[in-house]
Amino acid sequence: MKKIFVSVPNKLMALTLGTLLFVSIGFSLLSLNRLQTEFELYQVDAFKQGQQQFDMHQHQLTSQLRVWLESFADIMQFQNSDDFGNFASVLSKQFDGLQLHLGVENLWLVSNKQEVIYASSYLPDYAQVSIANVLLRQEPISQLYCDTLCKQFIAVPVLNQAGEIAVVALTASLADMLYSMNSVLKSDIAIVSVNRQLYSKLADVEVHSSSNPAIFEQILAGEDQVSLRDVEQIGLNKQVGEYFYLFNLLPLSNDGKKAYYLAMVGDLSAYKAESDQYRYQFLLSVLVIFITLMSFIFFVASPFTKRLLRLSNALPLLAKKEFAQFREAKIVQQRLVHDELDIVTTAAQSLSYELEQLNIEVEQKTKELENIAMYDLLTGLPNRNMLNYQLRKTVAKLGRYESSVAVLFLDLDDFKKVNDSHGHSEGDRLLIEAANRIRLSIREFDLACRFGGDEFVVILSQMNTKQDAIDVAERILANFKEPIRIGTSIFYVSTSIGLVYSEEVGIKADDLVSFADIAMYEAKEHGGGQLFVYHDDMYQRVAQRVMLEGEVRQALAKNQFSLSLQPQLETKSKKLFGFEALLRWHHPERGMVSPDDFIPILENSEHMIELGYWVIRHSVELLIELKEQGLEDIKVAINLSADQFLDPNLANYLIGLMDEFRISASHFELELTEQTLVKDIEHAIDVMKTLKDIGFSFAIDDFGTGYSSLAYLKRMPVDVIKIDKSFIFGMLENHADYQIIMSTIAMVKNLGLTVVAEGVETGAQLRHLRSNDCDIIQGYYFSKPVPEAELAEFVDNQLIDGHWKTEAK
């Protein structure tokens, strides 16, 4: 998403503008809120004044009528009269005066039996109810009654000489009171009513009498949505034409069906016009002040913003390394008074000199680092980084030109022995000499790289045929056949070479190195010191090795491995000496996998160590089962791989295992091959002595197929020598094999060791071995390896008191 650029001066101006605008708006809102509050207070005050005026005039009217009635009764000395006739006669004569001066509309005199003695008009029901209430309570009553019009009703009890009570009642018009309120409040007054409903609207109001019917009609028109309850509480503001009115309702009476109100309409037009004028003047003043302040701020800030802009326009030149152009920009000006911007500008100019010098140094160091990154410091050859770079360039040319590329992967044979025996400094000098021999063996435009450790890679370009690349590789092999002299030491170091040749467009550089590496390992596995050319079968073998390594992990987890035990018998007595534990793998899809197929592949794998520990533990478990079947004095021979034997955790594991199962180590024989021993003979002897002290015995397996073992045999704490089955197979047909076997037996017996012959399959072989004092035999002649599941049955069927049942043929 593209970012929007806003300059610092514009940001400062926007910030200032926003601040002023915020302050102005806040001040305006506060002032306008104060005006609104004053207007609302004015409305409330108008409502209160109306309420007070109505109460005052109602009280005044009531007082006048009650005073007149009470005064009239005293003047007539009614209490000295025996009946009400004379009083009624005089009262009728006063009716006209009451109408004229006090606005009396009706006048009645009612006895204590509620009989009408005098009536100026018909006595209505509400008056009868009120008079009965006066007779009951014997005290005056004054109340407002509304029907079509609202009237003031007053009833006063009078007592004659005979102690009889009568009630004088009258109703008076409110017209004078309304007129008086209109004059005082300067508001139009009306009596209105509405049917009692839960949600009455203002439009439901019925006007009975008013000082200005037209204005009430205009106000009430179209107010279908205004609640009567809201008008009672806060009033109603309404504009009619150019005039603005305040409409208030004062409750008068409630007869159960209708509610009567005194409606007041005040003209607020002048007040509102004055308020609007004030608001306009206030907002105009705020706007003028705001514009003035903004102009002043812009005038004051303009020089600073211009300097900031000049500096911001010049600073990107530093990032572009245009230091001279930056210093040529006129960003510093002479001033009488300096500020922070001048300090920043001066610092930026000083920084430009420092950055220019630093840039020069960085460029120099970068060139040095590039050289270090692309070349090996020890040999001076290009390193792996340069290899990847140049090989990608060479591969890319395959698509543009009809060319080919060959990659040689070299590894010095037995270089580790040089480091171990002569030290790493001597090994480094050997690597330098090896690099020189490789460089001298190739053409000038070919590239030789040190890949790492004692590994080298050569890129051969412009090869016409594969044979040309093979010729270069053989020339390198020939040069390494010459001894390498370093100081007083002479080294004979060969190299294993893997070669891959390709004309394929689109092949990956990493694949070429990988294929050459695979071919080199093939050369290593075939003895080293030779050249192997890569082909697809090699990759398949590597893929199979990787697949098998993964399947071994799964096989361990899913218990697909088992052991088969091959019996070992004493030659002369045929007593059971023990068993050799042999690993078996039952694959869920491929069935039984031969050990010859997976053991060589896993020999140097990390999975082999884990698998080896499983074999050791399971062998101990099987021995426990055999002891429970009565075979006490037997041994189980366990084969150890080279990596297993050299694992530093082996001794601790075996000690822990013996303690866990509470069994003696003397029941176990650890078998090692000659190749395992000669890898690091001194270390091998130390490990054997450690395990020998624990109680384990040792056997050398496949004796005679390796090399150098006889020289160290007398130093090793070995107990058993096993003659390889390849000699046993041909002993009767091949006189040389027979002599080797007999000589070996004699030599081993003279050393006080035990001899085991493997692969015995015929009675003739057995007889010759027995006649030459071979101690132990094992082979198909007696039994094939017995699966662990059949072990119990085998012991029951083939052994009696630890001896073999069947006689030798």
Tab-separated table of C-alpha atoms in Angstrom, residues 60-377:
chain	number	residue	atom	x	y	z
A	60	GLN	CA	-58.445	35.715	45.033
A	61	LEU	CA	-61.746	34.848	43.329
A	62	THR	CA	-62.526	32.163	45.911
A	63	SER	CA	-61.731	34.518	48.771
A	64	GLN	CA	-63.924	37.303	47.401
A	65	LEU	CA	-66.937	34.994	46.992
A	66	ARG	CA	-66.533	33.370	50.404
A	67	VAL	CA	-66.089	36.726	52.104
A	68	TRP	CA	-69.222	38.035	50.419
A	69	LEU	CA	-71.267	34.973	51.462
A	70	GLU	CA	-70.068	35.090	55.017
A	71	SER	CA	-70.549	38.867	55.242
A	72	PHE	CA	-74.017	38.672	53.694
A	73	ALA	CA	-75.091	36.040	56.262
A	74	ASP	CA	-73.870	38.227	59.112
A	75	ILE	CA	-75.595	41.334	57.766
A	76	MET	CA	-78.869	39.461	57.422
A	77	GLN	CA	-78.498	38.149	60.987
A	78	PHE	CA	-79.402	34.758	59.610
A	79	GLN	CA	-78.522	33.082	62.836
A	80	ASN	CA	-81.380	34.961	64.546
A	81	SER	CA	-83.913	33.754	62.025
A	82	ASP	CA	-86.116	30.746	62.584
A	83	ASP	CA	-86.435	29.736	58.939
A	84	PHE	CA	-84.763	30.187	55.562
A	85	GLY	CA	-87.596	31.882	53.693
A	86	ASN	CA	-86.646	35.502	54.407
A	87	PHE	CA	-82.995	34.708	53.735
A	88	ALA	CA	-83.840	33.132	50.393
A	89	SER	CA	-85.904	36.162	49.416
A	90	VAL	CA	-83.101	38.589	50.146
A	91	LEU	CA	-80.558	36.272	48.493
A	92	SER	CA	-82.544	36.286	45.267
A	93	LYS	CA	-82.475	40.062	45.223
A	94	GLN	CA	-78.664	40.041	45.462
A	95	PHE	CA	-78.220	37.727	42.479
A	96	ASP	CA	-78.115	40.488	39.877
A	97	GLY	CA	-75.476	42.369	41.793
A	98	LEU	CA	-73.409	39.236	42.154
A	99	GLN	CA	-73.632	38.650	38.421
A	100	LEU	CA	-72.508	42.174	37.696
A	101	HIS	CA	-69.718	42.619	40.194
A	102	LEU	CA	-68.353	39.162	40.946
A	103	GLY	CA	-69.246	37.249	37.798
A	104	VAL	CA	-71.615	34.841	39.614
A	105	GLU	CA	-73.499	32.727	37.123
A	106	ASN	CA	-75.609	30.489	39.411
A	107	LEU	CA	-76.834	30.770	43.014
A	108	TRP	CA	-78.546	28.132	45.173
A	109	LEU	CA	-79.821	27.743	48.737
A	110	VAL	CA	-80.259	24.133	49.830
A	111	SER	CA	-81.620	22.855	53.150
A	112	ASN	CA	-80.045	20.214	55.324
A	113	LYS	CA	-82.450	17.763	53.735
A	114	GLN	CA	-80.967	18.720	50.366
A	115	GLU	CA	-84.142	20.454	49.332
A	116	VAL	CA	-83.628	23.445	47.076
A	117	ILE	CA	-84.938	26.548	48.836
A	118	TYR	CA	-83.708	28.950	46.173
A	119	ALA	CA	-82.167	28.336	42.759
A	120	SER	CA	-81.210	30.783	40.053
A	121	SER	CA	-81.039	27.842	37.692
A	122	TYR	CA	-81.216	24.071	37.669
A	123	LEU	CA	-79.060	22.439	40.358
A	124	PRO	CA	-76.634	20.111	38.501
A	125	ASP	CA	-75.503	16.748	39.799
A	126	TYR	CA	-71.950	17.788	40.635
A	127	ALA	CA	-73.388	20.648	42.805
A	128	GLN	CA	-75.688	18.210	44.640
A	129	VAL	CA	-72.752	15.944	45.410
A	130	SER	CA	-70.612	18.828	46.633
A	131	ILE	CA	-73.495	20.251	48.814
A	132	ALA	CA	-74.037	16.821	50.391
A	133	ASN	CA	-70.342	16.762	51.215
A	134	VAL	CA	-70.594	20.229	52.868
A	135	LEU	CA	-73.597	19.106	54.965
A	136	LEU	CA	-71.692	16.020	56.026
A	137	ARG	CA	-68.473	17.801	56.936
A	138	GLN	CA	-70.190	21.122	57.977
A	139	GLU	CA	-67.396	23.200	56.486
A	140	PRO	CA	-67.121	25.360	53.326
A	141	ILE	CA	-65.832	23.890	50.082
A	142	SER	CA	-64.296	25.553	47.053
A	143	GLN	CA	-63.446	23.714	43.845
A	144	LEU	CA	-63.062	24.151	40.139
A	145	TYR	CA	-65.527	22.400	37.859
A	146	CYS	CA	-65.245	22.129	34.144
A	147	ASP	CA	-67.846	20.989	31.655
A	148	THR	CA	-68.211	22.908	28.467
A	149	LEU	CA	-66.683	25.797	30.393
A	150	CYS	CA	-64.753	25.819	33.645
A	151	LYS	CA	-66.337	27.484	36.653
A	152	GLN	CA	-65.377	28.191	40.235
A	153	PHE	CA	-67.807	26.392	42.574
A	154	ILE	CA	-68.175	27.577	46.235
A	155	ALA	CA	-70.516	26.157	48.935
A	156	VAL	CA	-70.804	27.645	52.475
A	157	PRO	CA	-72.928	26.178	55.358
A	158	VAL	CA	-75.176	28.652	57.337
A	159	LEU	CA	-76.949	28.064	60.670
A	160	ASN	CA	-80.322	29.644	61.753
A	161	GLN	CA	-81.611	30.283	65.257
A	162	ALA	CA	-83.287	26.908	65.364
A	163	GLY	CA	-79.960	25.221	64.728
A	164	GLU	CA	-80.849	24.118	61.239
A	165	ILE	CA	-78.185	24.065	58.604
A	166	ALA	CA	-78.539	25.224	55.047
A	167	VAL	CA	-75.962	25.546	52.288
A	168	VAL	CA	-75.434	28.560	50.053
A	169	ALA	CA	-73.742	27.505	46.790
A	170	LEU	CA	-72.724	29.462	43.694
A	171	THR	CA	-70.650	29.208	40.541
A	172	ALA	CA	-68.593	32.066	39.176
A	173	SER	CA	-67.144	32.609	35.699
A	174	LEU	CA	-63.377	32.489	35.198
A	175	ALA	CA	-63.470	35.040	32.372
A	176	ASP	CA	-62.303	37.911	34.517
A	177	MET	CA	-59.553	35.735	35.968
A	178	LEU	CA	-58.374	34.682	32.539
A	179	TYR	CA	-58.414	38.256	31.322
A	180	SER	CA	-56.411	39.355	34.305
A	181	MET	CA	-53.832	36.591	33.744
A	182	ASN	CA	-53.593	37.549	30.093
A	183	SER	CA	-52.845	41.127	31.071
A	184	VAL	CA	-50.255	40.181	33.654
A	185	LEU	CA	-48.453	37.388	31.764
A	186	LYS	CA	-48.769	38.930	28.303
A	187	SER	CA	-49.853	35.454	27.169
A	188	ASP	CA	-52.959	34.106	25.478
A	189	ILE	CA	-55.016	31.908	27.841
A	190	ALA	CA	-57.470	29.116	27.064
A	191	ILE	CA	-59.396	26.390	28.808
A	192	VAL	CA	-58.851	23.038	27.069
A	193	SER	CA	-59.803	19.446	27.769
A	194	VAL	CA	-58.902	16.003	26.576
A	195	ASN	CA	-60.397	12.550	27.002
A	196	ARG	CA	-58.531	10.519	29.600
A	197	GLN	CA	-56.367	8.090	27.614
A	198	LEU	CA	-53.116	6.476	28.404
A	199	TYR	CA	-51.295	7.985	25.427
A	200	SER	CA	-53.169	11.152	24.551
A	201	LYS	CA	-51.718	13.320	21.833
A	202	LEU	CA	-51.738	17.106	21.660
A	203	ALA	CA	-53.977	16.949	18.614
A	204	ASP	CA	-56.696	15.389	20.823
A	205	VAL	CA	-57.052	18.616	22.854
A	206	GLU	CA	-60.421	20.405	22.655
A	207	VAL	CA	-60.444	24.201	23.218
A	208	HIS	CA	-63.428	25.474	25.260
A	209	SER	CA	-62.624	29.154	25.657
A	210	SER	CA	-59.590	31.215	24.808
A	211	SER	CA	-58.365	34.749	24.596
A	212	ASN	CA	-57.126	34.137	21.018
A	213	PRO	CA	-58.813	31.160	19.318
A	214	ALA	CA	-56.790	31.579	16.093
A	215	ILE	CA	-53.399	31.169	17.703
A	216	PHE	CA	-54.499	28.057	19.609
A	217	GLU	CA	-55.832	26.516	16.428
A	218	GLN	CA	-52.504	27.105	14.650
A	219	ILE	CA	-50.487	25.655	17.506
A	220	LEU	CA	-52.595	22.531	17.928
A	221	ALA	CA	-52.790	21.828	14.198
A	222	GLY	CA	-50.687	18.914	12.913
A	223	GLU	CA	-49.385	17.789	16.316
A	224	ASP	CA	-50.469	14.159	15.984
A	225	GLN	CA	-47.142	12.799	17.261
A	226	VAL	CA	-46.655	15.072	20.286
A	227	SER	CA	-47.484	13.374	23.606
A	228	LEU	CA	-49.705	15.302	25.976
A	229	ARG	CA	-47.619	14.075	28.887
A	230	ASP	CA	-44.454	15.608	27.379
A	231	VAL	CA	-46.228	18.947	26.922
A	232	GLU	CA	-47.342	18.880	30.567
A	233	GLN	CA	-43.733	18.324	31.699
A	234	ILE	CA	-41.614	20.527	29.392
A	235	GLY	CA	-44.060	22.523	27.259
A	236	LEU	CA	-43.979	22.886	23.492
A	237	ASN	CA	-41.959	25.273	21.338
A	238	LYS	CA	-43.548	25.944	17.975
A	239	GLN	CA	-42.942	28.334	15.173
A	240	VAL	CA	-45.979	29.735	13.381
A	241	GLY	CA	-45.009	31.828	10.393
A	242	GLU	CA	-42.428	34.345	11.587
A	243	TYR	CA	-43.448	33.997	15.228
A	244	PHE	CA	-42.126	31.623	17.843
A	245	TYR	CA	-44.438	30.505	20.692
A	246	LEU	CA	-44.148	28.638	23.966
A	247	PHE	CA	-47.176	26.436	24.719
A	248	ASN	CA	-47.776	25.244	28.333
A	249	LEU	CA	-50.566	23.246	30.001
A	250	LEU	CA	-51.695	23.655	33.657
A	251	PRO	CA	-53.966	20.876	35.009
A	252	LEU	CA	-57.290	22.225	36.345
A	253	SER	CA	-59.576	19.315	37.141
A	254	ASN	CA	-60.258	15.685	36.376
A	255	ASP	CA	-63.810	14.345	36.408
A	256	GLY	CA	-62.711	10.804	35.480
A	257	LYS	CA	-63.636	11.070	31.816
A	258	LYS	CA	-61.955	14.300	30.842
A	259	ALA	CA	-58.950	16.206	32.026
A	260	TYR	CA	-59.144	20.020	31.923
A	261	TYR	CA	-56.145	22.252	31.482
A	262	LEU	CA	-55.376	25.921	31.467
A	263	ALA	CA	-53.405	26.473	28.238
A	264	MET	CA	-50.976	29.391	27.981
A	265	VAL	CA	-49.327	30.626	24.816
A	266	GLY	CA	-46.402	33.006	25.238
A	267	ASP	CA	-44.870	34.901	22.349
A	268	LEU	CA	-41.113	34.278	22.413
A	269	SER	CA	-40.392	35.757	19.018
A	270	ALA	CA	-38.560	38.790	20.333
A	271	TYR	CA	-36.563	36.738	22.807
A	272	LYS	CA	-35.612	34.176	20.157
A	273	ALA	CA	-34.695	36.865	17.646
A	274	GLU	CA	-32.446	38.449	20.238
A	275	SER	CA	-30.898	35.051	21.042
A	276	ASP	CA	-30.318	34.257	17.355
A	277	GLN	CA	-28.727	37.618	16.847
A	278	TYR	CA	-26.431	36.981	19.767
A	279	ARG	CA	-25.484	33.564	18.415
A	280	TYR	CA	-24.717	34.980	14.987
A	281	GLN	CA	-22.577	37.755	16.418
A	282	PHE	CA	-20.802	35.310	18.702
A	283	LEU	CA	-19.982	32.823	15.903
A	284	LEU	CA	-18.858	35.635	13.627
A	285	SER	CA	-16.551	36.901	16.364
A	286	VAL	CA	-15.105	33.441	16.871
A	287	LEU	CA	-14.510	33.061	13.121
A	288	VAL	CA	-12.767	36.432	12.900
A	289	ILE	CA	-10.549	35.587	15.891
A	290	PHE	CA	-9.756	32.182	14.403
A	291	ILE	CA	-8.732	33.606	11.022
A	292	THR	CA	-6.663	36.285	12.723
A	293	LEU	CA	-4.809	33.766	14.895
A	294	MET	CA	-4.196	31.488	11.915
A	295	SER	CA	-2.757	34.321	9.882
A	296	PHE	CA	-0.494	35.301	12.757
A	297	ILE	CA	0.718	31.754	13.312
A	298	PHE	CA	1.351	31.265	9.599
A	299	PHE	CA	3.372	34.480	9.503
A	300	VAL	CA	5.459	33.454	12.508
A	301	ALA	CA	5.939	29.770	11.467
A	302	SER	CA	6.620	30.373	7.759
A	303	PRO	CA	10.417	30.965	8.109
A	304	PHE	CA	10.812	27.805	10.191
A	305	THR	CA	8.813	25.687	7.756
A	306	LYS	CA	10.856	26.948	4.817
A	307	ARG	CA	14.084	25.979	6.576
A	308	LEU	CA	12.671	22.553	7.381
A	309	LEU	CA	11.700	22.056	3.747
A	310	ARG	CA	15.168	22.991	2.536
A	311	LEU	CA	16.750	20.555	5.000
A	312	SER	CA	14.314	17.723	4.152
A	313	ASN	CA	14.960	18.194	0.425
A	314	ALA	CA	18.724	18.000	0.957
A	315	LEU	CA	18.960	15.073	3.399
A	316	PRO	CA	18.007	12.370	0.822
A	317	LEU	CA	21.251	13.237	-0.976
A	318	LEU	CA	23.132	11.626	1.928
A	319	ALA	CA	21.240	8.363	1.412
A	320	LYS	CA	22.186	8.497	-2.291
A	321	LYS	CA	25.842	9.039	-1.278
A	322	GLU	CA	25.842	12.394	-3.121
A	323	PHE	CA	27.838	14.110	-0.382
A	324	ALA	CA	29.253	16.942	-2.505
A	325	GLN	CA	25.808	17.910	-3.817
A	326	PHE	CA	24.484	17.925	-0.242
A	327	ARG	CA	27.146	20.388	0.889
A	328	GLU	CA	26.457	22.600	-2.145
A	329	ALA	CA	22.796	22.986	-1.113
A	330	LYS	CA	22.190	26.340	0.640
A	331	ILE	CA	20.692	25.062	3.836
A	332	VAL	CA	22.772	27.183	6.263
A	333	GLN	CA	22.118	30.920	6.490
A	334	GLN	CA	23.778	33.515	8.692
A	335	ARG	CA	21.549	34.522	11.605
A	336	LEU	CA	21.914	36.762	14.594
A	337	VAL	CA	20.131	34.252	16.819
A	338	HIS	CA	20.614	30.514	16.383
A	339	ASP	CA	18.025	27.868	17.196
A	340	GLU	CA	17.680	24.073	17.127
A	341	LEU	CA	17.184	23.983	13.355
A	342	ASP	CA	20.546	25.674	12.853
A	343	ILE	CA	22.180	23.111	15.150
A	344	VAL	CA	20.566	20.205	13.225
A	345	THR	CA	21.626	21.699	9.888
A	346	THR	CA	25.226	22.174	11.016
A	347	ALA	CA	25.299	18.630	12.422
A	348	ALA	CA	23.961	17.289	9.111
A	349	GLN	CA	26.795	18.961	7.212
A	350	SER	CA	29.370	17.523	9.623
A	351	LEU	CA	27.703	14.153	9.285
A	352	SER	CA	28.092	14.300	5.505
A	353	TYR	CA	31.902	14.376	5.871
A	354	GLU	CA	31.834	11.467	8.320
A	355	LEU	CA	29.506	9.431	6.119
A	356	GLU	CA	31.660	10.057	3.065
A	357	GLN	CA	34.742	8.760	4.862
A	358	LEU	CA	32.818	5.801	6.287
A	359	ASN	CA	31.480	4.950	2.824
A	360	ILE	CA	35.018	4.812	1.433
A	361	GLU	CA	36.091	2.454	4.238
A	362	VAL	CA	33.000	0.259	3.817
A	363	GLU	CA	33.659	-0.147	0.103
A	364	GLN	CA	37.239	-1.206	0.837
A	365	LYS	CA	36.142	-3.674	3.540
A	366	THR	CA	33.385	-4.997	1.305
A	367	LYS	CA	35.889	-5.890	-1.381
A	368	GLU	CA	38.015	-7.653	1.224
A	369	LEU	CA	34.999	-9.532	2.628
A	370	GLU	CA	33.892	-10.548	-0.850
A	371	ASN	CA	37.330	-11.985	-1.400
A	372	ILE	CA	37.155	-13.822	1.952
A	373	ALA	CA	33.607	-15.004	1.245
A	374	MET	CA	34.556	-16.438	-2.125
A	375	TYR	CA	37.970	-17.994	-1.366
A	376	ASP	CA	39.294	-20.517	1.126
A	377	LEU	CA	41.800	-18.894	3.458
